[in-house]
mmCIF file of C-alpha atoms in Angstrom:
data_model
loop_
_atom_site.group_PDB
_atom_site.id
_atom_site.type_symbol
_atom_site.label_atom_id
_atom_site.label_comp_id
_atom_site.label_asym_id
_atom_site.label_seq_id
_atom_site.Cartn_x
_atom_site.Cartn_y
_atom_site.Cartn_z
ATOM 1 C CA UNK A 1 -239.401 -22.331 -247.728
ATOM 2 C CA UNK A 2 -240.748 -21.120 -251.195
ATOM 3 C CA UNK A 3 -238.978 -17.430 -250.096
ATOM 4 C CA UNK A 4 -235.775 -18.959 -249.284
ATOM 5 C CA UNK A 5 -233.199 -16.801 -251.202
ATOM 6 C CA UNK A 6 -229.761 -16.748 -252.204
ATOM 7 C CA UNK A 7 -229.302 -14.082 -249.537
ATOM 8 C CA UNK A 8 -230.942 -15.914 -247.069
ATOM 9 C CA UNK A 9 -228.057 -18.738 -248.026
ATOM 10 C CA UNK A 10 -225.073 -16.600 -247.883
ATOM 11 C CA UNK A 11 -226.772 -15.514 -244.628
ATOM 12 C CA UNK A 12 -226.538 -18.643 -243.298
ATOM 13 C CA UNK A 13 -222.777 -19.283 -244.021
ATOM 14 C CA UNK A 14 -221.462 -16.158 -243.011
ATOM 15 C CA UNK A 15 -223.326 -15.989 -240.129
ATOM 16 C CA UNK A 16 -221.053 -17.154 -237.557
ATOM 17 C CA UNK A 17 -222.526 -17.905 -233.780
ATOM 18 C CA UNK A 18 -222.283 -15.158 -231.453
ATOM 19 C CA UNK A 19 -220.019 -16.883 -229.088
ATOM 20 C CA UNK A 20 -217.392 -16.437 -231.283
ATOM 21 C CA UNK A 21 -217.718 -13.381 -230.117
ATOM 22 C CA UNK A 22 -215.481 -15.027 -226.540
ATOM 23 C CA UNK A 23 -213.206 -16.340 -229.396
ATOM 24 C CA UNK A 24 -212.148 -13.371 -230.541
ATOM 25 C CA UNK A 25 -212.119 -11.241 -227.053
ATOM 26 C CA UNK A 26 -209.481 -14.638 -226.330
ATOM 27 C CA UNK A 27 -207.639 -13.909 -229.526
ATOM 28 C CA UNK A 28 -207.213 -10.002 -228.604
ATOM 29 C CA UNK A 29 -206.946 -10.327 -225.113
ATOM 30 C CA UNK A 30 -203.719 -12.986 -225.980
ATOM 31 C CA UNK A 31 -202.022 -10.816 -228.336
ATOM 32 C CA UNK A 32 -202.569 -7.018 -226.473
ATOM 33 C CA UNK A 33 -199.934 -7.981 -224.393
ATOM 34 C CA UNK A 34 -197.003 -8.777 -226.608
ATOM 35 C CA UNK A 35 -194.130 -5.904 -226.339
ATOM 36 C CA UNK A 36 -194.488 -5.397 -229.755
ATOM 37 C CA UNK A 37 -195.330 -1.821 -231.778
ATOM 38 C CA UNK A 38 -199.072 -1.374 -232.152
ATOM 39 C CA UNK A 39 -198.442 -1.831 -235.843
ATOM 40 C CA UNK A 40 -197.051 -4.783 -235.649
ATOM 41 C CA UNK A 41 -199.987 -5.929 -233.256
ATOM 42 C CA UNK A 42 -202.496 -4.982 -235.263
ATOM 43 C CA UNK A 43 -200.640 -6.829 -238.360
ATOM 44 C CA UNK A 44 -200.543 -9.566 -236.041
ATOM 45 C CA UNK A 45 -204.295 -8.950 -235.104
ATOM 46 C CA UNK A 46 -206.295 -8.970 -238.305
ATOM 47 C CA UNK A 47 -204.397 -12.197 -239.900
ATOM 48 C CA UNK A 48 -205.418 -14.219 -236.702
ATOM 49 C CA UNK A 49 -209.081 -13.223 -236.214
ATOM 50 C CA UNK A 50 -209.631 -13.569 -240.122
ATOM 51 C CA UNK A 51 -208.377 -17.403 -239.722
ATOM 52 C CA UNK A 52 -210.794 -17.397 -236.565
ATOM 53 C CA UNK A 53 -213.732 -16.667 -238.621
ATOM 54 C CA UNK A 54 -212.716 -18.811 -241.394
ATOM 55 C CA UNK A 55 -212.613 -21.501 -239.433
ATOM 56 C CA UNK A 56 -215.499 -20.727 -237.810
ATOM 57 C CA UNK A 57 -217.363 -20.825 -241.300
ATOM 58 C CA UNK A 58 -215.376 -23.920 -242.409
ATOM 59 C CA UNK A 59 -215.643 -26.043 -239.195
ATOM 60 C CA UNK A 60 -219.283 -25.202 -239.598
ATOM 61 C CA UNK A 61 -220.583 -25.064 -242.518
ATOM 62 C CA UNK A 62 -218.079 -26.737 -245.151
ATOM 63 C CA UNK A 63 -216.229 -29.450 -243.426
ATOM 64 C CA UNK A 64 -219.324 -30.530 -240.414
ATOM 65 C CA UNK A 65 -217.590 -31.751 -237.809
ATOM 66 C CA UNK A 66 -219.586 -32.478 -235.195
ATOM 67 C CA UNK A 67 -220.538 -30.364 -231.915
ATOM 68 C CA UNK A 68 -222.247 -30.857 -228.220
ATOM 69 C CA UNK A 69 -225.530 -30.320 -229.649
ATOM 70 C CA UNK A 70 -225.350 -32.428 -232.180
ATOM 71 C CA UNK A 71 -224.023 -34.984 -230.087
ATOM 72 C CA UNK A 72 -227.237 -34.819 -227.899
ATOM 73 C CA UNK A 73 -229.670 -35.162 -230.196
ATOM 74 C CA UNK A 74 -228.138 -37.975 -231.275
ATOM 75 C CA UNK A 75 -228.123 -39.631 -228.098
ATOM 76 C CA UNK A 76 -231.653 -38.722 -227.582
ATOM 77 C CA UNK A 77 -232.426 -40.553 -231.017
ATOM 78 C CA UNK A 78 -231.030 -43.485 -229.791
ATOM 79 C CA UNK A 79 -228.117 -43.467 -232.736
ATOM 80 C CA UNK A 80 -225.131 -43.455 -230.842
ATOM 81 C CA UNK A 81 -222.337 -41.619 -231.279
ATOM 82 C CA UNK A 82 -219.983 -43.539 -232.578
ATOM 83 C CA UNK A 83 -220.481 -43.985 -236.856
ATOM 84 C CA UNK A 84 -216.984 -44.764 -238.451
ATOM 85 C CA UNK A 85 -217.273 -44.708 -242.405
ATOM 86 C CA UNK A 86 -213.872 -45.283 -243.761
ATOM 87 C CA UNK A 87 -212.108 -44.382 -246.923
ATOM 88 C CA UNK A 88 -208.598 -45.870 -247.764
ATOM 89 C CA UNK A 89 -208.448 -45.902 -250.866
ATOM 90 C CA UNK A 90 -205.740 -43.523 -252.161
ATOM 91 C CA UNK A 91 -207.940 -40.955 -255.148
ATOM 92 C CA UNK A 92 -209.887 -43.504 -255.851
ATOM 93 C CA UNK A 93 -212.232 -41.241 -257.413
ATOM 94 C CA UNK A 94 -208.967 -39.660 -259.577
ATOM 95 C CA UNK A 95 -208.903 -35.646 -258.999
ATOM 96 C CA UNK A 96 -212.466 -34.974 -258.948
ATOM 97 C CA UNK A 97 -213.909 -32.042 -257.966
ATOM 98 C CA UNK A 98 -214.142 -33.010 -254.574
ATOM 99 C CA UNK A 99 -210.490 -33.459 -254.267
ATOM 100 C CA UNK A 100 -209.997 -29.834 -255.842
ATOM 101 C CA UNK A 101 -212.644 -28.433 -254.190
ATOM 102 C CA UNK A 102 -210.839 -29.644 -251.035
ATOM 103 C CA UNK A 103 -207.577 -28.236 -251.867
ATOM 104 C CA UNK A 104 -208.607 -25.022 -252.708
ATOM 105 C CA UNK A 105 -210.544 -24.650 -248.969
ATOM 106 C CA UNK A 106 -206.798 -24.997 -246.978
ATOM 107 C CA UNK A 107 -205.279 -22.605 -248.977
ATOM 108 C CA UNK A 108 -206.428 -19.975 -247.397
ATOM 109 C CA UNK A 109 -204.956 -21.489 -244.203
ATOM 110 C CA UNK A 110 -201.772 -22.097 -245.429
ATOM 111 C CA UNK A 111 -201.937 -18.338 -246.907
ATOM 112 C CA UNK A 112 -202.717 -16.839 -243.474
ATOM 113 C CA UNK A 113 -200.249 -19.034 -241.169
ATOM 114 C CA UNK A 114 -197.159 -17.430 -241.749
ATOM 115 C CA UNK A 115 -198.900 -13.563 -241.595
ATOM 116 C CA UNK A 116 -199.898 -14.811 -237.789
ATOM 117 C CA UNK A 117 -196.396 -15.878 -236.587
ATOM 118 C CA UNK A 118 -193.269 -15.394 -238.857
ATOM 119 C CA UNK A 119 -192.163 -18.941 -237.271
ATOM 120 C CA UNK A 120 -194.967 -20.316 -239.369
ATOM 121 C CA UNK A 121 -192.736 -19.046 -242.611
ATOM 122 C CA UNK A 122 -190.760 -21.896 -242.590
ATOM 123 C CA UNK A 123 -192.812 -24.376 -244.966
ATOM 124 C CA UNK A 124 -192.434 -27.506 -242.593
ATOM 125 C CA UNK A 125 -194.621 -25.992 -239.403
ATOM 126 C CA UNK A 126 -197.534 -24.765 -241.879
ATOM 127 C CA UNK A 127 -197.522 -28.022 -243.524
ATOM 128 C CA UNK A 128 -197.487 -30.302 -240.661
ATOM 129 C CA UNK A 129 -200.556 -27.592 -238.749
ATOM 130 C CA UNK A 130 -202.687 -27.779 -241.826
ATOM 131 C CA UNK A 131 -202.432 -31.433 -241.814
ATOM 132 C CA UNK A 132 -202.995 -31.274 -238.378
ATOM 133 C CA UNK A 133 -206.119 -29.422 -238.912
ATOM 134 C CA UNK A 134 -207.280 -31.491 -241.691
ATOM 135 C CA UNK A 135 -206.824 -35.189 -239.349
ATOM 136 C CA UNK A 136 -208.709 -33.143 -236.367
ATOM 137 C CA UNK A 137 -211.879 -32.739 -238.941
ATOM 138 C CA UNK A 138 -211.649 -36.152 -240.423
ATOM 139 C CA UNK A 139 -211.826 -37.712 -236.777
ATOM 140 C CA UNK A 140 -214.246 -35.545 -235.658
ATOM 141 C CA UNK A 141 -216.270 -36.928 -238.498
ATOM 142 C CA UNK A 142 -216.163 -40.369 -237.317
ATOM 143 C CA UNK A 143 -218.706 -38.519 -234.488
ATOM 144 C CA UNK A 144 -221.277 -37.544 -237.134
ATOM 145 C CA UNK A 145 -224.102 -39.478 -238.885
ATOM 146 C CA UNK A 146 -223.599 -38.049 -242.618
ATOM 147 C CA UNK A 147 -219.771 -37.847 -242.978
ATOM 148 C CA UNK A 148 -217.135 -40.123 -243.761
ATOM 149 C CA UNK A 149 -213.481 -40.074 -242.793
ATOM 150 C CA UNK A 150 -211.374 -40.274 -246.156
ATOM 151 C CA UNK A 151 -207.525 -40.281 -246.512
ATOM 152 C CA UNK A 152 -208.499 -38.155 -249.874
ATOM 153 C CA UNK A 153 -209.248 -35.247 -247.977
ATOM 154 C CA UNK A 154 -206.214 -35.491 -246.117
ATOM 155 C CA UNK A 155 -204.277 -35.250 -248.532
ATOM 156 C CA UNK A 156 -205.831 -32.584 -250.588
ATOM 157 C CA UNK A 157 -206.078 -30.517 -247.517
ATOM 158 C CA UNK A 158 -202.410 -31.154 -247.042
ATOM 159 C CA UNK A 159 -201.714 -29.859 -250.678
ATOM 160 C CA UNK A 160 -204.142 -27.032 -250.482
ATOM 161 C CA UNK A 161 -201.976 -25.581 -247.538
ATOM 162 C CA UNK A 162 -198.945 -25.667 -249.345
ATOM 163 C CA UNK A 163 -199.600 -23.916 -252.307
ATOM 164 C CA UNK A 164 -201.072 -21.237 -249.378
ATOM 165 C CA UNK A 165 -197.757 -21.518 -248.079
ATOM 166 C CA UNK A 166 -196.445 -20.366 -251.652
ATOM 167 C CA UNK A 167 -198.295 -17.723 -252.241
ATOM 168 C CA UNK A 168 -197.617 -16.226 -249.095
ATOM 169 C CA UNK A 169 -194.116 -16.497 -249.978
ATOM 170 C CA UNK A 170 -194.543 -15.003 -253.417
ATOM 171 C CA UNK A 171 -196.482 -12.071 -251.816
ATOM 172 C CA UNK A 172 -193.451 -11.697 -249.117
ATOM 173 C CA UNK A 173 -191.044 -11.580 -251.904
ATOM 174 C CA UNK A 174 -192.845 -8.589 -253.416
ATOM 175 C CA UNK A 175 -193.307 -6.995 -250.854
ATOM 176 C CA UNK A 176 -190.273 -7.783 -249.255
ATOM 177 C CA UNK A 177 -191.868 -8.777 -245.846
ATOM 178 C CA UNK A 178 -189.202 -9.534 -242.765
ATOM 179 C CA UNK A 179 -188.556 -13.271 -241.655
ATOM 180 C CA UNK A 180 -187.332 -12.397 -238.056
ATOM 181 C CA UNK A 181 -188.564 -14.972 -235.910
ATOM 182 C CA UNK A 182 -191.039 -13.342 -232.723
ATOM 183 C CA UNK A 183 -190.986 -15.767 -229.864
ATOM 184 C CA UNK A 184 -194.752 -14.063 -228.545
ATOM 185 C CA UNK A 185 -195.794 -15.547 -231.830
ATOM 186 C CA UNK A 186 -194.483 -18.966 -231.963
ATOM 187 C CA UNK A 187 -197.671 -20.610 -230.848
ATOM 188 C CA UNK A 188 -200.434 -18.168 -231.598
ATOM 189 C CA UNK A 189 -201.206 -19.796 -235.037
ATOM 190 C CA UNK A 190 -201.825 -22.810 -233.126
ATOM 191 C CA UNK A 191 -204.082 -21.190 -229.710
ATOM 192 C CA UNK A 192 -206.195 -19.602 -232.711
ATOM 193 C CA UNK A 193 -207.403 -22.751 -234.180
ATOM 194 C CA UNK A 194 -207.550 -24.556 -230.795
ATOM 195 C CA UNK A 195 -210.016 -21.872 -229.842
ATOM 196 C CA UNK A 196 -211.965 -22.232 -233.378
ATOM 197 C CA UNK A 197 -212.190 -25.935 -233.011
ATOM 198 C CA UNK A 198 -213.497 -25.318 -229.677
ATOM 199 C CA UNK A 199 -216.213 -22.498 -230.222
ATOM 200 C CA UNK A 200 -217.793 -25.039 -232.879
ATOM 201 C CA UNK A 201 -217.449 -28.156 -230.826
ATOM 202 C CA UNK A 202 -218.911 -26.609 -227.653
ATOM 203 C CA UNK A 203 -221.980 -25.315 -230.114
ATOM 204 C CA UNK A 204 -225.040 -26.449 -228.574
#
């Protein structure tokens, strides 16, 4: 322990399990196909397996939501699986650095939403995924020993996406990216993190 380094830290949060590895074969394998150019896939591509692994990090490492393995252990501890710790109160704790801390984590997500599926540009379906994402951690949190479910987090999460959402629309602006709607798209942004959640979850 007394040669644990910083590198040995960033090891461990970039290090993503190798059966992510089926994750992103999924991702590719799902997109190939689309009778798009091969520029456009690969535009396509690279957004989609960047929110993978971000996820993948996230899921794991930042937020903790909970997994088979962990699941089993505690079960074999006699603890149950079932620990609900609440928080309703709306920023009770003002914007701390918690709450900024949390916004700042979706905004990536809401940055790389609308790169995956142009459908995604319209502010509305980013929004309402990233909020999606953020309830699907908070419940899955109810499921570990150490975390508690707070409508805080929501809600920065919620915020963090949108002001993703914005500067993704400030970069398309510059760089005058096109808003045609692909229908292959429309529900990739979505398969990607159902796959993410999964790959964590099924974590043994």
């Amino acid at each position: 322990m007394d040669n644990y380094t910083i590198f040995d830290y960033l090891w461990e949060i970039l290090f993503v399990n190798p059966l992510a590895l089926i994750g992103v074969i999924l991702i590719t394998a799902y997109i190939l196909p689309f009778k798009l150019s091969w520029r456009r896939k690969i535009a396509i591509l690279l957004p989609a397996l960047l929110l993978f692994y971000y996820l993948q990090i996230g899921l794991t490492h930042i937020f903790g939501i909970t997994t088979v393995g962990q699941l089993q252990r505690m079960l074999r501890l006699g603890e149950g699986v079932f620990h609900p710790r609440w928080e309703w109160r709306l920023l009770a704790e003002g914007l701390s650095s918690g709450f900024i801390a949390n916004i700042m984590v979706f905004m990536p997500i809401g940055f790389l939403l609308p790169f995956i599926s142009r459908s995604f540009q319209k502010v509305y379906k980013t929004v309402f995924l990233g909020a999606g994402i953020s309830l699907a951690i908070e419940i899955s949190q109810i499921f570990t020993l150490y975390r508690a479910t707070d409508i805080n987090d929501l809600l920065a999460n919620t915020i963090g996406t949108l002001i993703g959402w914005c500067c993704f629309k400030l970069v398309a602006k510059i760089f005058r990216l096109q808003a045609t709607v692909e229908a292959q798209t429309r529900f990739l942004p979505v398969i990607v993190v159902v796959i993410a959640f999964l790959n964590v979850f099924l974590n043994v």
